Amino acid sequence: MASKASVLGNQDGYVLLNNDVDLPSPPRLSRLPGSRWCRSAVIVALTCLLIGTTLWILDDVESFLAKVAIPSFINIFASTNTLDSSFSVASSSVSSSTPNSTVIAAAFHPETFDTSADALSDLMKHLESVVSDRLKKATDHMKNLTEDKDSLLLSHAILQGGLGNFMFMVASTWGVAKMNRRKMVLLAPYKMEGNFVHLGIDHVTPANFLGSDSSSSSDEYNFEEISAMKYTPKMENVTAVKGLRNVILAGYMQSWKYFDHCRNDIRMLFTFSKTIFETSLAKIREGLEDYYTHLSIDKADRIFSDQKTRPTLIAIHVRRGDIASDDGQMRFGHKPATKEYLLRTSSLLSQKYSPAIFLVISNDVPYCRDLFKGPNFVVMDNNKEPAAVDMAIISLADHIILSVGTFGWWAAYLSDAKEVYYYKDWPKKGSDMEKQISREDYFYPSWIPLEQSS
């Protein structure tokens, strides 16, 4: 059936279409005030209208007006220096007061494309669905989780550090406990537990945990890793090393090998709370609203040409802060990811996925605003929310670009990202830090290393 649509007229740079009136014939152009039509303009305009009539019959007139006719008129008028501040495409048989009209932003108002609002709504619904699914899965999983009934306990002497460090220590202890059929407990409450909806790990006082070992040397019940970023195989059999007693693990234990055998447990334990997710979604919406507002006509045309395709979300985590300014950190071997690496990786993914939107998360927002200049980059403001909010944002992305650090590591591990890239040139070669890391123990096997240059 032919589409029912007609052009009502022009208002403040907008083209007004009515969806309830049949177009009996191609609309005619009203003369622009104070301008003269040149012959070439008339020929091109009539050709566009002829094509438009054909597309109207094929039920695609709105697409034609937005993508072909209007840009063509703009180019013609601009080239002859007769373009006024607005233009109109009108039908003599239609009044602008006709009800149920649809306003399509055109020419000078890309920020008000109806399709941009639709696209943002569709993208947010997708993310909300992902969050809802994660919360439900976590609840169902924890209800069905069976604890080992053995009486022996395993805990960790949680060290001071950020969220990523805390998560490594908890996850590794959980994994080692499963290997040894022990029950994991915590010896104190930790504020970071509140970031997660189901981190329901029991707490036991140190005195009750140690029991008769309270007077023993800590060497009797402490089991320390060999290195912060190397796997300690002996932890696979704690009892063989420490005997039939409760044991406290020690160290940062930053290796996926400690817990990947129970990855589903870990992902469910570290499912963010509803509050964290809601704050993350609100922050994403704010950033995307700003992005869609500043779209150019060409960019909008490309993004909304296929309403069935939502933009690909790519998260970039840029850690700088202390590792870019602290002499001690840099001497030890820390180094921030270079501009070349970040730009090369984002360029690679922008060519691979189109349309794409990059969400940039960093503890150095001014640096990122200066670095990422393209229209597809949304640098998220640091509004002093809990660190888990930014980690949750990264975890919702389709693909992830990491710089350095455990924060981004965990965001990627908790995500469903199809591709995760990390900075291959970290840490500094020959540094003390490099001696303490096993790359195959630290970096997840499916992640892709990339150097700062090819």
Coordinates of C-alpha atoms in Angstrom, one line a residue:
M1 CA 0.0 0.0 0.0
A2 CA 1.3 3.5 -0.7
S3 CA 2.5 5.5 2.2
K4 CA 0.2 8.2 3.4
A5 CA 2.5 11.2 3.9
S6 CA 2.6 14.7 2.6
V7 CA 4.7 17.8 3.2
L8 CA 3.1 20.5 5.4
G9 CA 5.7 23.2 5.0
N10 CA 8.7 24.7 6.7
Q11 CA 9.0 26.0 10.3
D12 CA 12.3 27.2 11.8
G13 CA 14.3 25.0 9.6
Y14 CA 12.2 21.9 10.0
V15 CA 10.4 20.0 7.3
L16 CA 6.8 19.1 8.3
L17 CA 5.3 15.9 7.1
N18 CA 1.7 14.7 7.5
N19 CA 1.3 10.9 7.7
D20 CA -2.5 10.9 7.2
V21 CA -2.9 12.5 3.8
D22 CA -2.2 10.8 0.4
L23 CA 0.2 12.5 -1.9
P24 CA -1.7 12.9 -5.2
S25 CA 1.4 14.1 -7.0
P26 CA 5.0 15.1 -6.4
P27 CA 5.2 18.2 -4.2
R28 CA 6.2 21.4 -5.8
L29 CA 8.9 23.8 -4.6
S30 CA 7.9 27.2 -3.3
R31 CA 10.1 30.1 -4.3
L32 CA 12.7 31.1 -1.8
P33 CA 12.3 34.7 -0.8
G34 CA 14.6 37.0 -2.7
S35 CA 16.3 34.3 -4.8
R36 CA 16.3 33.3 -8.5
W37 CA 16.1 29.8 -9.7
C38 CA 18.9 28.8 -12.1
R39 CA 18.2 26.3 -14.8
S40 CA 20.5 23.7 -13.4
A41 CA 18.9 23.9 -10.0
V42 CA 15.5 23.4 -11.4
I43 CA 16.6 20.3 -13.5
V44 CA 18.3 18.7 -10.5
A45 CA 15.4 19.5 -8.2
L46 CA 12.8 18.1 -10.6
T47 CA 15.0 14.9 -11.0
C48 CA 15.1 14.5 -7.3
L49 CA 11.3 14.9 -7.1
L50 CA 10.8 12.4 -9.8
I51 CA 12.9 9.8 -8.0
G52 CA 11.0 10.8 -4.8
T53 CA 7.7 10.0 -6.4
T54 CA 9.0 6.5 -7.3
L55 CA 10.3 6.0 -3.7
W56 CA 6.9 7.3 -2.4
I57 CA 5.2 4.6 -4.3
L58 CA 7.6 2.1 -2.8
D59 CA 6.6 3.4 0.7
D60 CA 9.9 5.1 1.4
V61 CA 9.3 8.8 0.8
E62 CA 10.4 9.9 4.3
S63 CA 13.7 8.2 3.8
F64 CA 14.1 9.9 0.5
L65 CA 13.4 13.4 1.8
A66 CA 15.8 13.0 4.7
K67 CA 18.7 11.3 2.7
V68 CA 18.4 12.5 -0.9
A69 CA 16.2 15.5 -1.6
I70 CA 17.0 17.8 1.3
P71 CA 20.8 17.3 1.1
S72 CA 20.6 17.9 -2.7
F73 CA 18.7 21.1 -2.3
I74 CA 21.2 22.3 0.3
N75 CA 24.1 21.7 -2.0
I76 CA 22.4 23.4 -4.9
F77 CA 21.4 26.5 -3.0
A78 CA 24.8 26.7 -1.3
S79 CA 26.6 26.5 -4.6
T80 CA 24.6 29.4 -6.1
N81 CA 24.9 31.5 -2.9
T82 CA 21.1 31.8 -2.7
L83 CA 20.6 29.7 0.4
D84 CA 18.4 31.6 2.9
S85 CA 18.2 30.8 6.6
S86 CA 15.4 28.3 5.9
F87 CA 13.7 26.6 3.0
S88 CA 10.4 25.0 2.3
V89 CA 9.0 22.1 0.4
A90 CA 5.2 22.6 0.2
S91 CA 2.1 21.0 -1.2
S92 CA -0.7 23.5 -2.1
S93 CA -3.4 21.1 -1.0
V94 CA -2.3 20.7 2.6
S95 CA -2.6 23.0 5.6
S96 CA 0.0 23.1 8.3
S97 CA -2.8 22.8 10.9
T98 CA -3.6 19.2 9.8
P99 CA -3.5 17.0 12.9
N100 CA -1.2 13.9 13.5
S101 CA 1.8 15.6 11.7
T102 CA 5.3 14.3 12.1
V103 CA 8.2 16.7 12.5
I104 CA 11.5 15.6 10.9
A105 CA 14.5 17.7 11.8
A106 CA 16.5 18.6 8.7
A107 CA 19.2 20.9 7.4
F108 CA 20.2 23.0 10.4
H109 CA 18.8 21.0 13.3
P110 CA 20.5 17.6 13.5
E111 CA 20.2 17.5 17.2
T112 CA 16.4 17.1 16.9
F113 CA 16.2 14.1 14.6
D114 CA 13.3 12.0 15.9
T115 CA 15.3 9.0 14.9
S116 CA 18.1 10.0 17.4
A117 CA 15.6 9.8 20.3
D118 CA 14.4 6.5 19.0
A119 CA 17.9 5.2 18.7
L120 CA 18.9 6.3 22.2
S121 CA 15.7 4.8 23.6
D122 CA 16.4 1.5 21.9
L123 CA 20.0 1.4 23.1
M124 CA 19.1 2.1 26.7
K125 CA 16.4 -0.5 26.6
H126 CA 19.0 -3.0 25.4
L127 CA 21.3 -2.1 28.3
E128 CA 18.5 -2.2 30.8
S129 CA 17.6 -5.6 29.6
V130 CA 21.2 -6.8 30.0
V131 CA 21.3 -5.4 33.6
S132 CA 17.9 -7.0 34.4
D133 CA 19.1 -10.4 33.1
R134 CA 22.3 -10.2 35.1
L135 CA 20.5 -9.4 38.3
K136 CA 18.1 -12.3 37.8
K137 CA 20.8 -14.8 36.9
A138 CA 22.8 -13.8 40.0
T139 CA 19.8 -14.2 42.3
D140 CA 18.9 -17.6 40.8
H141 CA 22.5 -18.8 40.9
M142 CA 23.0 -17.9 44.5
K143 CA 19.8 -19.6 45.6
N144 CA 21.0 -22.8 44.1
L145 CA 24.6 -22.5 45.2
T146 CA 25.6 -25.4 47.4
E147 CA 28.3 -24.9 50.0
D148 CA 30.9 -27.5 50.8
K149 CA 30.0 -29.1 54.1
D150 CA 33.5 -29.7 55.2
S151 CA 34.4 -28.1 58.5
L152 CA 37.7 -26.6 57.3
L153 CA 37.7 -22.9 56.5
L154 CA 39.8 -20.7 54.2
S155 CA 40.1 -17.0 54.4
H156 CA 42.4 -14.2 53.2
A157 CA 44.4 -11.5 55.0
I158 CA 42.8 -8.8 52.7
L159 CA 45.4 -6.2 51.9
Q160 CA 44.8 -2.5 51.4
G161 CA 44.1 -1.5 47.8
G162 CA 41.5 -0.5 45.3
L163 CA 38.4 -2.3 44.1
G164 CA 40.3 -4.4 41.5
N165 CA 42.8 -5.6 44.2
F166 CA 40.0 -6.5 46.5
M167 CA 38.2 -8.5 43.9
F168 CA 41.3 -10.5 43.0
M169 CA 41.8 -11.4 46.6
V170 CA 38.2 -12.5 47.2
A171 CA 37.9 -14.3 43.8
S172 CA 41.2 -16.2 44.3
T173 CA 40.3 -17.2 47.8
W174 CA 36.9 -18.5 46.6
G175 CA 38.6 -20.4 43.8
V176 CA 41.2 -22.0 46.0
A177 CA 38.5 -22.9 48.6
K178 CA 36.6 -24.7 45.8
M179 CA 39.7 -26.6 44.7
N180 CA 40.2 -27.8 48.3
R181 CA 36.6 -28.4 49.3
R182 CA 36.8 -25.8 52.0
K183 CA 34.4 -23.0 52.9
M184 CA 35.5 -19.4 52.3
V185 CA 34.9 -16.9 55.0
L186 CA 36.0 -13.3 55.6
L187 CA 37.6 -12.2 58.9
A188 CA 36.1 -8.7 58.8
P189 CA 33.4 -6.7 57.0
Y190 CA 34.6 -4.6 54.1
K191 CA 33.0 -1.6 52.6
M192 CA 33.5 -2.8 49.0
E193 CA 31.2 -5.8 49.7
G194 CA 28.3 -3.3 49.4
N195 CA 29.0 -2.8 45.6
F196 CA 27.6 -6.3 44.9
V197 CA 24.2 -7.7 45.1
H198 CA 25.1 -11.2 46.3
L199 CA 28.5 -11.2 47.8
G200 CA 27.1 -13.1 50.7
I201 CA 30.3 -14.5 52.1
D202 CA 30.1 -15.4 55.8
H203 CA 32.1 -13.5 58.4
V204 CA 34.0 -15.1 61.2
T205 CA 36.0 -13.5 63.9
P206 CA 39.7 -14.1 63.8
A207 CA 39.5 -15.8 67.3
N208 CA 36.8 -18.3 66.2
F209 CA 38.6 -18.9 62.9
L210 CA 42.0 -19.7 64.5
G211 CA 40.7 -21.6 67.5
S212 CA 43.5 -23.6 69.0
D213 CA 45.9 -22.0 66.5
S214 CA 45.4 -18.6 68.1
S215 CA 48.7 -19.0 70.1
S216 CA 50.6 -20.6 67.2
S217 CA 53.0 -18.8 64.9
S218 CA 51.3 -17.2 61.9
D219 CA 53.6 -19.4 59.7
E220 CA 51.5 -22.3 60.9
Y221 CA 48.3 -21.1 59.3
N222 CA 49.3 -18.5 56.7
F223 CA 49.9 -19.6 53.1
E224 CA 51.5 -16.9 51.0
E225 CA 51.7 -16.7 47.2
I226 CA 55.0 -16.9 45.3
S227 CA 54.4 -13.6 43.5
A228 CA 51.6 -11.1 43.1
M229 CA 51.0 -11.8 39.4
K230 CA 52.2 -15.4 39.2
Y231 CA 50.1 -18.5 39.9
T232 CA 51.1 -20.6 42.9
P233 CA 50.3 -24.3 42.0
K234 CA 50.8 -25.5 45.6
M235 CA 47.5 -23.7 46.6
E236 CA 45.7 -26.5 44.7
N237 CA 46.3 -28.7 47.8
V238 CA 46.3 -26.5 50.9
T239 CA 45.8 -29.4 53.3
A240 CA 48.9 -31.2 52.0
V241 CA 51.0 -28.1 52.8
K242 CA 49.3 -26.8 56.0
G243 CA 47.6 -29.8 57.4
L244 CA 44.1 -30.1 58.8
R245 CA 43.6 -26.6 60.1
N246 CA 41.9 -23.4 58.9
V247 CA 44.2 -21.4 56.6
I248 CA 44.6 -17.8 55.8
L249 CA 45.9 -17.0 52.3
A250 CA 48.2 -14.0 51.8
G251 CA 49.2 -11.9 48.8
Y252 CA 47.4 -10.1 46.0
M253 CA 46.9 -13.3 44.1
Q254 CA 46.4 -11.6 40.7
S255 CA 45.9 -14.6 38.4
W256 CA 42.8 -15.9 36.6
K257 CA 44.1 -19.4 37.2
Y258 CA 43.0 -19.3 40.8
F259 CA 39.3 -19.0 40.0
D260 CA 38.5 -19.4 36.3
H261 CA 37.4 -23.0 36.9
C262 CA 34.4 -21.5 38.8
R263 CA 34.0 -18.5 36.6
N264 CA 30.2 -18.5 36.7
D265 CA 30.3 -18.4 40.5
I266 CA 32.7 -15.4 40.4
R267 CA 30.6 -13.5 37.9
M268 CA 27.5 -14.0 40.0
L269 CA 29.2 -13.1 43.2
F270 CA 30.5 -9.9 41.6
T271 CA 27.2 -8.9 40.0
F272 CA 26.8 -5.2 40.9
S273 CA 24.0 -4.1 43.1
K274 CA 20.8 -2.6 41.6
T275 CA 21.8 0.8 42.9
I276 CA 25.2 0.6 41.2
F277 CA 23.7 -0.5 37.9
E278 CA 21.0 2.2 38.0
T279 CA 23.6 4.9 38.6
S280 CA 25.7 3.4 35.7
L281 CA 22.7 3.5 33.3
A282 CA 21.9 7.1 34.2
K283 CA 25.5 8.1 33.6
I284 CA 25.5 6.3 30.2
R285 CA 22.2 7.9 29.2
E286 CA 23.6 11.4 30.1
G287 CA 26.7 10.8 28.0
L288 CA 24.7 9.4 25.0
E289 CA 22.2 12.3 25.1
D290 CA 25.1 14.7 24.8
Y291 CA 26.5 12.5 21.9
Y292 CA 23.3 12.4 19.9
T293 CA 22.8 16.2 20.5
H294 CA 26.0 17.0 18.7
L295 CA 25.6 14.7 15.7
S296 CA 26.2 16.2 12.3
I297 CA 23.7 15.6 9.5
D298 CA 26.1 13.2 7.7
K299 CA 26.7 11.2 10.9
A300 CA 23.0 11.1 11.7
D301 CA 22.2 9.9 8.2
R302 CA 24.7 7.1 8.5
I303 CA 23.7 6.0 12.0
F304 CA 20.0 6.0 11.4
S305 CA 20.1 4.6 7.8
D306 CA 19.3 1.1 9.3
Q307 CA 17.1 1.3 12.3
K308 CA 17.5 -2.4 12.9
T309 CA 21.2 -1.9 13.8
R310 CA 22.0 -0.4 17.2
P311 CA 25.4 1.3 17.5
T312 CA 28.3 -0.8 18.8
L313 CA 29.4 0.3 22.3
I314 CA 33.1 0.2 22.9
A315 CA 34.5 1.1 26.3
I316 CA 38.0 2.5 26.7
H317 CA 39.5 2.4 30.2
V318 CA 42.4 4.9 30.6
R319 CA 44.2 4.7 33.9
R320 CA 46.7 7.4 34.6
G321 CA 46.8 9.2 38.0
D322 CA 49.5 7.8 40.2
I323 CA 51.1 5.5 37.6
A324 CA 51.7 8.6 35.4
S325 CA 53.0 10.9 38.1
D326 CA 54.4 8.8 41.0
D327 CA 58.1 8.4 40.7
G328 CA 58.1 5.3 42.9
Q329 CA 55.4 3.6 40.8
M330 CA 57.3 4.4 37.6
R331 CA 60.6 3.1 39.0
F332 CA 59.0 -0.1 40.0
G333 CA 57.8 -0.7 36.5
H334 CA 54.3 0.9 36.1
K335 CA 53.7 2.9 32.9
P336 CA 50.5 4.3 31.5
A337 CA 49.3 3.2 28.1
T338 CA 50.6 5.6 25.4
K339 CA 48.5 7.9 23.2
E340 CA 49.7 5.9 20.2
Y341 CA 48.3 2.6 21.6
L342 CA 44.9 4.2 22.6
L343 CA 44.5 5.9 19.3
R344 CA 45.6 3.0 17.2
T345 CA 43.3 0.5 19.0
S346 CA 40.3 2.8 18.8
S347 CA 41.0 3.5 15.1
L348 CA 41.1 -0.3 14.5
L349 CA 37.8 -0.9 16.1
S350 CA 36.1 2.1 14.5
Q351 CA 37.0 0.7 11.1
K352 CA 35.8 -2.7 12.1
Y353 CA 32.5 -1.7 13.7
S354 CA 30.2 0.9 12.3
P355 CA 28.4 2.8 13.7
A356 CA 30.4 2.7 16.9
I357 CA 30.3 4.8 20.1
F358 CA 33.3 4.9 22.4
L359 CA 32.6 5.4 26.1
V360 CA 35.8 6.7 27.7
I361 CA 36.3 6.0 31.4
S362 CA 39.4 7.5 33.1
N363 CA 40.8 9.0 36.3
D364 CA 42.2 11.8 34.1
V365 CA 39.3 13.3 32.2
P366 CA 41.1 16.4 30.9
Y367 CA 43.8 14.2 29.3
C368 CA 41.1 12.1 27.6
R369 CA 39.1 15.1 26.4
D370 CA 42.3 16.4 24.8
L371 CA 43.2 13.0 23.3
F372 CA 39.9 11.8 21.9
K373 CA 38.6 14.5 19.6
G374 CA 36.3 12.5 17.3
P375 CA 32.5 12.9 17.4
N376 CA 32.2 9.2 18.3
F377 CA 34.0 9.6 21.6
V378 CA 32.0 10.2 24.8
V379 CA 34.4 11.0 27.7
M380 CA 32.4 10.3 30.9
D381 CA 32.6 12.9 33.6
N382 CA 34.1 11.8 36.9
N383 CA 31.3 12.7 39.3
K384 CA 32.8 11.1 42.4
E385 CA 30.5 8.1 42.2
P386 CA 31.7 4.8 43.7
A387 CA 34.4 3.2 41.5
A388 CA 32.0 0.3 40.9
V389 CA 29.8 2.6 38.8
D390 CA 32.5 3.1 36.2
M391 CA 33.4 -0.6 36.3
A392 CA 29.8 -1.5 35.7
I393 CA 29.7 0.9 32.7
I394 CA 32.8 -0.8 31.1
S395 CA 31.3 -4.3 31.8
L396 CA 28.2 -3.4 29.6
A397 CA 30.2 -2.7 26.5
D398 CA 30.3 -4.8 23.4
H399 CA 34.1 -4.5 23.1
I400 CA 36.7 -3.2 25.5
I401 CA 40.0 -1.4 25.2
L402 CA 42.1 -1.7 28.4
S403 CA 45.1 0.4 29.4
V404 CA 46.7 -1.0 32.6
G405 CA 45.6 -2.0 36.1
T406 CA 43.3 -4.4 37.9
F407 CA 40.3 -2.1 37.7
G408 CA 40.0 -2.5 34.0
W409 CA 40.9 -6.2 34.2
W410 CA 37.9 -6.9 36.3
A411 CA 35.5 -4.8 34.2
A412 CA 36.5 -6.9 31.2
Y413 CA 36.3 -10.3 33.1
L414 CA 32.7 -9.5 34.2
S415 CA 31.7 -8.4 30.7
D416 CA 30.3 -10.2 27.8
A417 CA 32.6 -8.3 25.4
K418 CA 33.4 -10.1 22.3
E419 CA 36.9 -8.5 21.9
V420 CA 39.1 -7.2 24.7
Y421 CA 42.4 -5.5 23.9
Y422 CA 45.2 -4.8 26.4
Y423 CA 48.4 -2.8 26.3
K424 CA 51.2 -5.2 25.5
D425 CA 54.1 -2.9 26.5
W426 CA 53.2 -2.9 30.2
P427 CA 55.1 -3.2 32.6
K428 CA 58.4 -1.6 31.7
K429 CA 60.9 -4.0 30.3
G430 CA 63.7 -5.0 32.7
S431 CA 61.8 -3.5 35.7
D432 CA 61.3 -5.2 39.1
M433 CA 57.6 -5.3 38.3
E434 CA 58.3 -7.3 35.1
K435 CA 60.2 -9.9 37.1
Q436 CA 57.1 -10.4 39.3
I437 CA 54.6 -11.0 36.5
S438 CA 53.8 -14.0 34.4
R439 CA 51.9 -12.7 31.4
E440 CA 50.1 -16.0 30.8
D441 CA 49.0 -16.1 34.4
Y442 CA 47.8 -12.5 34.6
F443 CA 46.2 -11.7 31.2
Y444 CA 43.2 -13.7 30.3
P445 CA 43.9 -16.1 27.3
S446 CA 41.2 -14.8 24.9
W447 CA 42.2 -11.1 25.3
I448 CA 44.2 -9.5 22.5
P449 CA 47.6 -7.9 23.2
L450 CA 48.4 -4.8 21.1
E451 CA 51.5 -2.8 21.0
Q452 CA 51.6 1.0 20.7
S453 CA 52.7 0.7 17.0
S454 CA 52.7 -2.0 14.4

